[in-house]
Amino acid sequence: MPIDLPALPYDRTALEPHLSGDAVERHHAGHHRAHVDALNAMIAGTAFAELALEEIVRKAQGAMAEHAAQAWSTGLYWRCLKPAAAGGGGEPEGRLAEALATAFGSVDAFRTQFDEAALRGFGSGWAWLLRRDDGRLAIAVTPHAVTPLTGPDTPLLACCLWEHAYLPDYGENRGKYLEAFWKLVDWEFVASRL
Ligand SMILES: [Fe+2]
């Protein structure tokens, strides 16, 4: 069965002014679709065609694994965002807020440490909030298509650090993009993965 490109969970212009409709469209209908299409071409006629996307990410090697990981991670990224008008951004609540404060000192300190890690990350990749298998929360930055899904950690929040995510709106200013990202995070969704 082919892997579907998931529809955006909001209108492509709904993340404005933080992410423009053009940038979202290019990221989703361009980059995200390209990974799904490339993956479908590779799995056609193989045993991988019977697997769910998560299983392909865990079991494939090489370019197939990279396209699968990008397809999966980008799907998570879209779901981690929510239009500001619909409640995106703001502050996490309840158990997630407590867990962030326990792990990082405070929610603000978490955002600061996440930003620092994302800005240190060299080249294309991803920034993550993870739940380690012992339950602790941690920040990780992975290069290129590498995703925590292949290890024991549970990714709770994903931030695409590929230039295509921010170049259209913020040029090479990854910091400005991260400011925009925090104004769109769907904390309820992130908390639902805890
Ligand atoms: Fe991306």
PDB file of C-alpha atoms and ligand atoms in Angstrom:
ATOM      1  CA  MET A   1       0.000   0.000   0.000  1.00  0.00           C
ATOM      2  CA  PRO A   2       1.449   3.360  -0.882  1.00  0.00           C
ATOM      3  CA  ILE A   3       2.262   5.784   1.915  1.00  0.00           C
ATOM      4  CA  ASP A   4      -0.047   8.803   1.879  1.00  0.00           C
ATOM      5  CA  LEU A   5       1.059  12.391   2.094  1.00  0.00           C
ATOM      6  CA  PRO A   6      -0.913  13.524   5.159  1.00  0.00           C
ATOM      7  CA  ALA A   7      -3.006  16.621   4.566  1.00  0.00           C
ATOM      8  CA  LEU A   8      -1.963  19.672   6.565  1.00  0.00           C
ATOM      9  CA  PRO A   9      -4.065  19.824   9.736  1.00  0.00           C
ATOM     10  CA  TYR A  10      -4.874  23.509   8.962  1.00  0.00           C
ATOM     11  CA  ASP A  11      -5.132  25.811   5.982  1.00  0.00           C
ATOM     12  CA  ARG A  12      -1.718  26.512   4.452  1.00  0.00           C
ATOM     13  CA  THR A  13      -2.040  30.241   5.235  1.00  0.00           C
ATOM     14  CA  ALA A  14      -3.259  29.657   8.797  1.00  0.00           C
ATOM     15  CA  LEU A  15       0.243  29.780  10.318  1.00  0.00           C
ATOM     16  CA  GLU A  16       0.737  33.359   9.112  1.00  0.00           C
ATOM     17  CA  PRO A  17       2.249  35.731   9.999  1.00  0.00           C
ATOM     18  CA  HIS A  18       4.772  33.362  11.617  1.00  0.00           C
ATOM     19  CA  LEU A  19       5.136  31.006   8.644  1.00  0.00           C
ATOM     20  CA  SER A  20       3.865  32.208   5.278  1.00  0.00           C
ATOM     21  CA  GLY A  21       1.411  30.243   3.174  1.00  0.00           C
ATOM     22  CA  ASP A  22       3.999  30.116   0.381  1.00  0.00           C
ATOM     23  CA  ALA A  23       6.656  28.632   2.659  1.00  0.00           C
ATOM     24  CA  VAL A  24       4.211  26.102   4.117  1.00  0.00           C
ATOM     25  CA  GLU A  25       2.990  25.162   0.639  1.00  0.00           C
ATOM     26  CA  ARG A  26       6.523  24.620  -0.653  1.00  0.00           C
ATOM     27  CA  HIS A  27       7.486  22.649   2.429  1.00  0.00           C
ATOM     28  CA  HIS A  28       4.404  20.423   2.318  1.00  0.00           C
ATOM     29  CA  ALA A  29       3.497  20.085  -1.365  1.00  0.00           C
ATOM     30  CA  GLY A  30       7.161  20.279  -2.418  1.00  0.00           C
ATOM     31  CA  HIS A  31       9.601  18.775   0.084  1.00  0.00           C
ATOM     32  CA  HIS A  32       7.253  16.584   2.109  1.00  0.00           C
ATOM     33  CA  ARG A  33       5.536  15.189  -1.008  1.00  0.00           C
ATOM     34  CA  ALA A  34       8.887  14.573  -2.702  1.00  0.00           C
ATOM     35  CA  HIS A  35       9.953  12.280   0.169  1.00  0.00           C
ATOM     36  CA  VAL A  36       6.624  10.427   0.110  1.00  0.00           C
ATOM     37  CA  ASP A  37       6.787  10.008  -3.672  1.00  0.00           C
ATOM     38  CA  ALA A  38      10.421   8.840  -3.614  1.00  0.00           C
ATOM     39  CA  LEU A  39       9.618   6.390  -0.826  1.00  0.00           C
ATOM     40  CA  ASN A  40       6.612   4.985  -2.685  1.00  0.00           C
ATOM     41  CA  ALA A  41       8.738   4.460  -5.801  1.00  0.00           C
ATOM     42  CA  MET A  42      11.296   2.546  -3.694  1.00  0.00           C
ATOM     43  CA  ILE A  43       8.900   0.320  -1.736  1.00  0.00           C
ATOM     44  CA  ALA A  44       6.719  -0.623  -4.729  1.00  0.00           C
ATOM     45  CA  GLY A  45       6.932  -4.368  -5.314  1.00  0.00           C
ATOM     46  CA  THR A  46       9.008  -5.002  -2.156  1.00  0.00           C
ATOM     47  CA  ALA A  47       8.087  -6.371   1.289  1.00  0.00           C
ATOM     48  CA  PHE A  48       8.281  -2.783   2.603  1.00  0.00           C
ATOM     49  CA  ALA A  49       5.109  -1.961   0.656  1.00  0.00           C
ATOM     50  CA  GLU A  50       3.143  -3.888   3.315  1.00  0.00           C
ATOM     51  CA  LEU A  51       4.546  -1.887   6.245  1.00  0.00           C
ATOM     52  CA  ALA A  52       3.337   1.221   8.019  1.00  0.00           C
ATOM     53  CA  LEU A  53       5.559   4.279   7.646  1.00  0.00           C
ATOM     54  CA  GLU A  54       6.923   3.967  11.214  1.00  0.00           C
ATOM     55  CA  GLU A  55       7.987   0.380  10.525  1.00  0.00           C
ATOM     56  CA  ILE A  56       9.716   1.369   7.290  1.00  0.00           C
ATOM     57  CA  VAL A  57      11.614   4.060   9.206  1.00  0.00           C
ATOM     58  CA  ARG A  58      12.761   1.445  11.731  1.00  0.00           C
ATOM     59  CA  LYS A  59      13.609  -1.348   9.290  1.00  0.00           C
ATOM     60  CA  ALA A  60      14.836   0.244   6.049  1.00  0.00           C
ATOM     61  CA  GLN A  61      18.418   1.160   5.192  1.00  0.00           C
ATOM     62  CA  GLY A  62      20.041   3.799   3.042  1.00  0.00           C
ATOM     63  CA  ALA A  63      18.020   6.169   0.873  1.00  0.00           C
ATOM     64  CA  MET A  64      14.765   4.342   1.600  1.00  0.00           C
ATOM     65  CA  ALA A  65      15.296   4.898   5.330  1.00  0.00           C
ATOM     66  CA  GLU A  66      16.148   8.562   4.733  1.00  0.00           C
ATOM     67  CA  HIS A  67      13.042   9.299   2.662  1.00  0.00           C
ATOM     68  CA  ALA A  68      10.861   7.394   5.149  1.00  0.00           C
ATOM     69  CA  ALA A  69      12.364   9.279   8.080  1.00  0.00           C
ATOM     70  CA  GLN A  70      11.874  12.647   6.401  1.00  0.00           C
ATOM     71  CA  ALA A  71       8.276  11.749   5.526  1.00  0.00           C
ATOM     72  CA  TRP A  72       7.533  10.634   9.098  1.00  0.00           C
ATOM     73  CA  SER A  73       9.363  13.489  10.849  1.00  0.00           C
ATOM     74  CA  THR A  74       7.763  16.123   8.637  1.00  0.00           C
ATOM     75  CA  GLY A  75       4.311  14.676   9.351  1.00  0.00           C
ATOM     76  CA  LEU A  76       5.032  14.978  13.083  1.00  0.00           C
ATOM     77  CA  TYR A  77       6.306  18.531  12.589  1.00  0.00           C
ATOM     78  CA  TRP A  78       3.050  19.670  10.968  1.00  0.00           C
ATOM     79  CA  ARG A  79       1.044  18.160  13.794  1.00  0.00           C
ATOM     80  CA  CYS A  80       3.215  19.890  16.403  1.00  0.00           C
ATOM     81  CA  LEU A  81       2.092  23.240  14.987  1.00  0.00           C
ATOM     82  CA  LYS A  82      -1.250  24.985  15.293  1.00  0.00           C
ATOM     83  CA  PRO A  83      -2.429  28.380  14.058  1.00  0.00           C
ATOM     84  CA  ALA A  84      -1.867  31.005  16.753  1.00  0.00           C
ATOM     85  CA  ALA A  85      -5.528  32.056  16.337  1.00  0.00           C
ATOM     86  CA  ALA A  86      -6.569  28.509  17.258  1.00  0.00           C
ATOM     87  CA  GLY A  87      -4.401  28.383  20.378  1.00  0.00           C
ATOM     88  CA  GLY A  88      -0.956  27.574  18.975  1.00  0.00           C
ATOM     89  CA  GLY A  89       1.976  28.963  20.934  1.00  0.00           C
ATOM     90  CA  GLY A  90       1.445  30.053  24.509  1.00  0.00           C
ATOM     91  CA  GLU A  91       2.459  27.834  27.364  1.00  0.00           C
ATOM     92  CA  PRO A  92       2.235  24.115  28.084  1.00  0.00           C
ATOM     93  CA  GLU A  93       0.078  23.095  31.014  1.00  0.00           C
ATOM     94  CA  GLY A  94      -0.324  20.309  33.537  1.00  0.00           C
ATOM     95  CA  ARG A  95       1.912  17.267  33.487  1.00  0.00           C
ATOM     96  CA  LEU A  96       3.958  18.439  30.491  1.00  0.00           C
ATOM     97  CA  ALA A  97       4.702  21.816  32.097  1.00  0.00           C
ATOM     98  CA  GLU A  98       5.767  20.029  35.294  1.00  0.00           C
ATOM     99  CA  ALA A  99       7.944  17.560  33.391  1.00  0.00           C
ATOM    100  CA  LEU A 100       9.645  20.396  31.466  1.00  0.00           C
ATOM    101  CA  ALA A 101      10.281  22.300  34.700  1.00  0.00           C
ATOM    102  CA  THR A 102      11.722  19.167  36.320  1.00  0.00           C
ATOM    103  CA  ALA A 103      14.018  18.431  33.392  1.00  0.00           C
ATOM    104  CA  PHE A 104      15.140  21.917  32.420  1.00  0.00           C
ATOM    105  CA  GLY A 105      14.385  24.205  35.388  1.00  0.00           C
ATOM    106  CA  SER A 106      11.415  25.974  33.788  1.00  0.00           C
ATOM    107  CA  VAL A 107       9.517  26.086  30.506  1.00  0.00           C
ATOM    108  CA  ASP A 108      11.435  29.228  29.527  1.00  0.00           C
ATOM    109  CA  ALA A 109      14.717  27.482  30.279  1.00  0.00           C
ATOM    110  CA  PHE A 110      13.593  24.564  28.131  1.00  0.00           C
ATOM    111  CA  ARG A 111      12.883  26.885  25.182  1.00  0.00           C
ATOM    112  CA  THR A 112      16.248  28.593  25.658  1.00  0.00           C
ATOM    113  CA  GLN A 113      18.133  25.287  25.759  1.00  0.00           C
ATOM    114  CA  PHE A 114      16.189  23.971  22.748  1.00  0.00           C
ATOM    115  CA  ASP A 115      17.058  27.143  20.811  1.00  0.00           C
ATOM    116  CA  GLU A 116      20.729  26.894  21.784  1.00  0.00           C
ATOM    117  CA  ALA A 117      20.874  23.285  20.624  1.00  0.00           C
ATOM    118  CA  ALA A 118      19.037  24.101  17.387  1.00  0.00           C
ATOM    119  CA  LEU A 119      21.354  27.024  16.653  1.00  0.00           C
ATOM    120  CA  ARG A 120      24.459  24.938  17.380  1.00  0.00           C
ATOM    121  CA  GLY A 121      23.298  22.170  15.040  1.00  0.00           C
ATOM    122  CA  PHE A 122      25.379  22.412  11.908  1.00  0.00           C
ATOM    123  CA  GLY A 123      23.595  22.228   8.554  1.00  0.00           C
ATOM    124  CA  SER A 124      20.275  20.515   7.915  1.00  0.00           C
ATOM    125  CA  GLY A 125      18.551  18.461  10.558  1.00  0.00           C
ATOM    126  CA  TRP A 126      15.985  18.371  13.309  1.00  0.00           C
ATOM    127  CA  ALA A 127      15.548  19.531  16.885  1.00  0.00           C
ATOM    128  CA  TRP A 128      13.528  17.326  19.218  1.00  0.00           C
ATOM    129  CA  LEU A 129      11.991  17.149  22.625  1.00  0.00           C
ATOM    130  CA  LEU A 130      12.267  13.489  23.592  1.00  0.00           C
ATOM    131  CA  ARG A 131      11.063  11.260  26.347  1.00  0.00           C
ATOM    132  CA  ARG A 132      13.904   8.871  27.144  1.00  0.00           C
ATOM    133  CA  ASP A 133      12.964   5.305  27.916  1.00  0.00           C
ATOM    134  CA  ASP A 134      13.534   6.002  31.634  1.00  0.00           C
ATOM    135  CA  GLY A 135      10.873   8.758  31.403  1.00  0.00           C
ATOM    136  CA  ARG A 136      13.216  11.752  31.549  1.00  0.00           C
ATOM    137  CA  LEU A 137      12.696  14.553  29.023  1.00  0.00           C
ATOM    138  CA  ALA A 138      15.671  15.547  26.884  1.00  0.00           C
ATOM    139  CA  ILE A 139      16.562  17.789  23.951  1.00  0.00           C
ATOM    140  CA  ALA A 140      18.329  16.339  20.927  1.00  0.00           C
ATOM    141  CA  VAL A 141      19.460  17.676  17.560  1.00  0.00           C
ATOM    142  CA  THR A 142      19.922  15.170  14.762  1.00  0.00           C
ATOM    143  CA  PRO A 143      21.651  15.753  11.415  1.00  0.00           C
ATOM    144  CA  HIS A 144      19.996  15.386   8.020  1.00  0.00           C
ATOM    145  CA  ALA A 145      17.243  12.764   8.059  1.00  0.00           C
ATOM    146  CA  VAL A 146      18.227  11.084  11.336  1.00  0.00           C
ATOM    147  CA  THR A 147      15.180  10.563  13.566  1.00  0.00           C
ATOM    148  CA  PRO A 148      14.915   9.320  17.159  1.00  0.00           C
ATOM    149  CA  LEU A 149      12.198   6.934  15.992  1.00  0.00           C
ATOM    150  CA  THR A 150      14.904   4.362  15.220  1.00  0.00           C
ATOM    151  CA  GLY A 151      16.038   4.323  18.876  1.00  0.00           C
ATOM    152  CA  PRO A 152      14.402   3.827  22.271  1.00  0.00           C
ATOM    153  CA  ASP A 153      13.342   7.468  22.759  1.00  0.00           C
ATOM    154  CA  THR A 154       9.854   8.839  22.069  1.00  0.00           C
ATOM    155  CA  PRO A 155       9.859  12.076  20.062  1.00  0.00           C
ATOM    156  CA  LEU A 156       7.332  14.498  21.563  1.00  0.00           C
ATOM    157  CA  LEU A 157       8.079  17.674  19.586  1.00  0.00           C
ATOM    158  CA  ALA A 158       9.827  18.038  16.219  1.00  0.00           C
ATOM    159  CA  CYS A 159      11.306  21.176  14.662  1.00  0.00           C
ATOM    160  CA  CYS A 160      12.514  20.996  11.058  1.00  0.00           C
ATOM    161  CA  LEU A 161      15.910  22.731  10.839  1.00  0.00           C
ATOM    162  CA  TRP A 162      16.340  22.283   7.107  1.00  0.00           C
ATOM    163  CA  GLU A 163      16.823  25.607   5.351  1.00  0.00           C
ATOM    164  CA  HIS A 164      13.663  25.033   3.325  1.00  0.00           C
ATOM    165  CA  ALA A 165      11.712  25.505   6.586  1.00  0.00           C
ATOM    166  CA  TYR A 166      12.951  29.033   7.182  1.00  0.00           C
ATOM    167  CA  LEU A 167      14.760  30.432   4.134  1.00  0.00           C
ATOM    168  CA  PRO A 168      11.553  31.677   2.414  1.00  0.00           C
ATOM    169  CA  ASP A 169      10.420  33.697   5.448  1.00  0.00           C
ATOM    170  CA  TYR A 170      13.570  34.404   7.461  1.00  0.00           C
ATOM    171  CA  GLY A 171      16.514  34.032   5.100  1.00  0.00           C
ATOM    172  CA  GLU A 172      19.382  32.349   6.915  1.00  0.00           C
ATOM    173  CA  ASN A 173      18.173  33.581  10.296  1.00  0.00           C
ATOM    174  CA  ARG A 174      17.381  30.312  12.046  1.00  0.00           C
ATOM    175  CA  GLY A 175      16.872  32.228  15.319  1.00  0.00           C
ATOM    176  CA  LYS A 176      13.962  34.236  13.884  1.00  0.00           C
ATOM    177  CA  TYR A 177      12.413  31.016  12.623  1.00  0.00           C
ATOM    178  CA  LEU A 178      12.694  29.492  16.101  1.00  0.00           C
ATOM    179  CA  GLU A 179      10.918  32.554  17.551  1.00  0.00           C
ATOM    180  CA  ALA A 180       8.123  31.942  15.042  1.00  0.00           C
ATOM    181  CA  PHE A 181       8.082  28.214  15.848  1.00  0.00           C
ATOM    182  CA  TRP A 182       7.348  28.861  19.540  1.00  0.00           C
ATOM    183  CA  LYS A 183       4.369  31.038  18.547  1.00  0.00           C
ATOM    184  CA  LEU A 184       2.851  28.023  16.774  1.00  0.00           C
ATOM    185  CA  VAL A 185       3.591  25.003  18.962  1.00  0.00           C
ATOM    186  CA  ASP A 186       0.516  22.910  19.737  1.00  0.00           C
ATOM    187  CA  TRP A 187       1.293  22.088  23.369  1.00  0.00           C
ATOM    188  CA  GLU A 188      -1.829  19.978  23.765  1.00  0.00           C
ATOM    189  CA  PHE A 189      -0.640  17.727  20.980  1.00  0.00           C
ATOM    190  CA  VAL A 190       2.864  17.534  22.441  1.00  0.00           C
ATOM    191  CA  ALA A 191       1.377  16.680  25.846  1.00  0.00           C
ATOM    192  CA  SER A 192      -0.744  13.956  24.265  1.00  0.00           C
ATOM    193  CA  ARG A 193       2.482  12.153  23.270  1.00  0.00           C
ATOM    194  CA  LEU A 194       3.922  12.241  26.784  1.00  0.00           C
TER     195      LEU A 194
HETATM  196 FE    FE B   1      11.433  20.012   6.278  1.00  0.00          FE
END
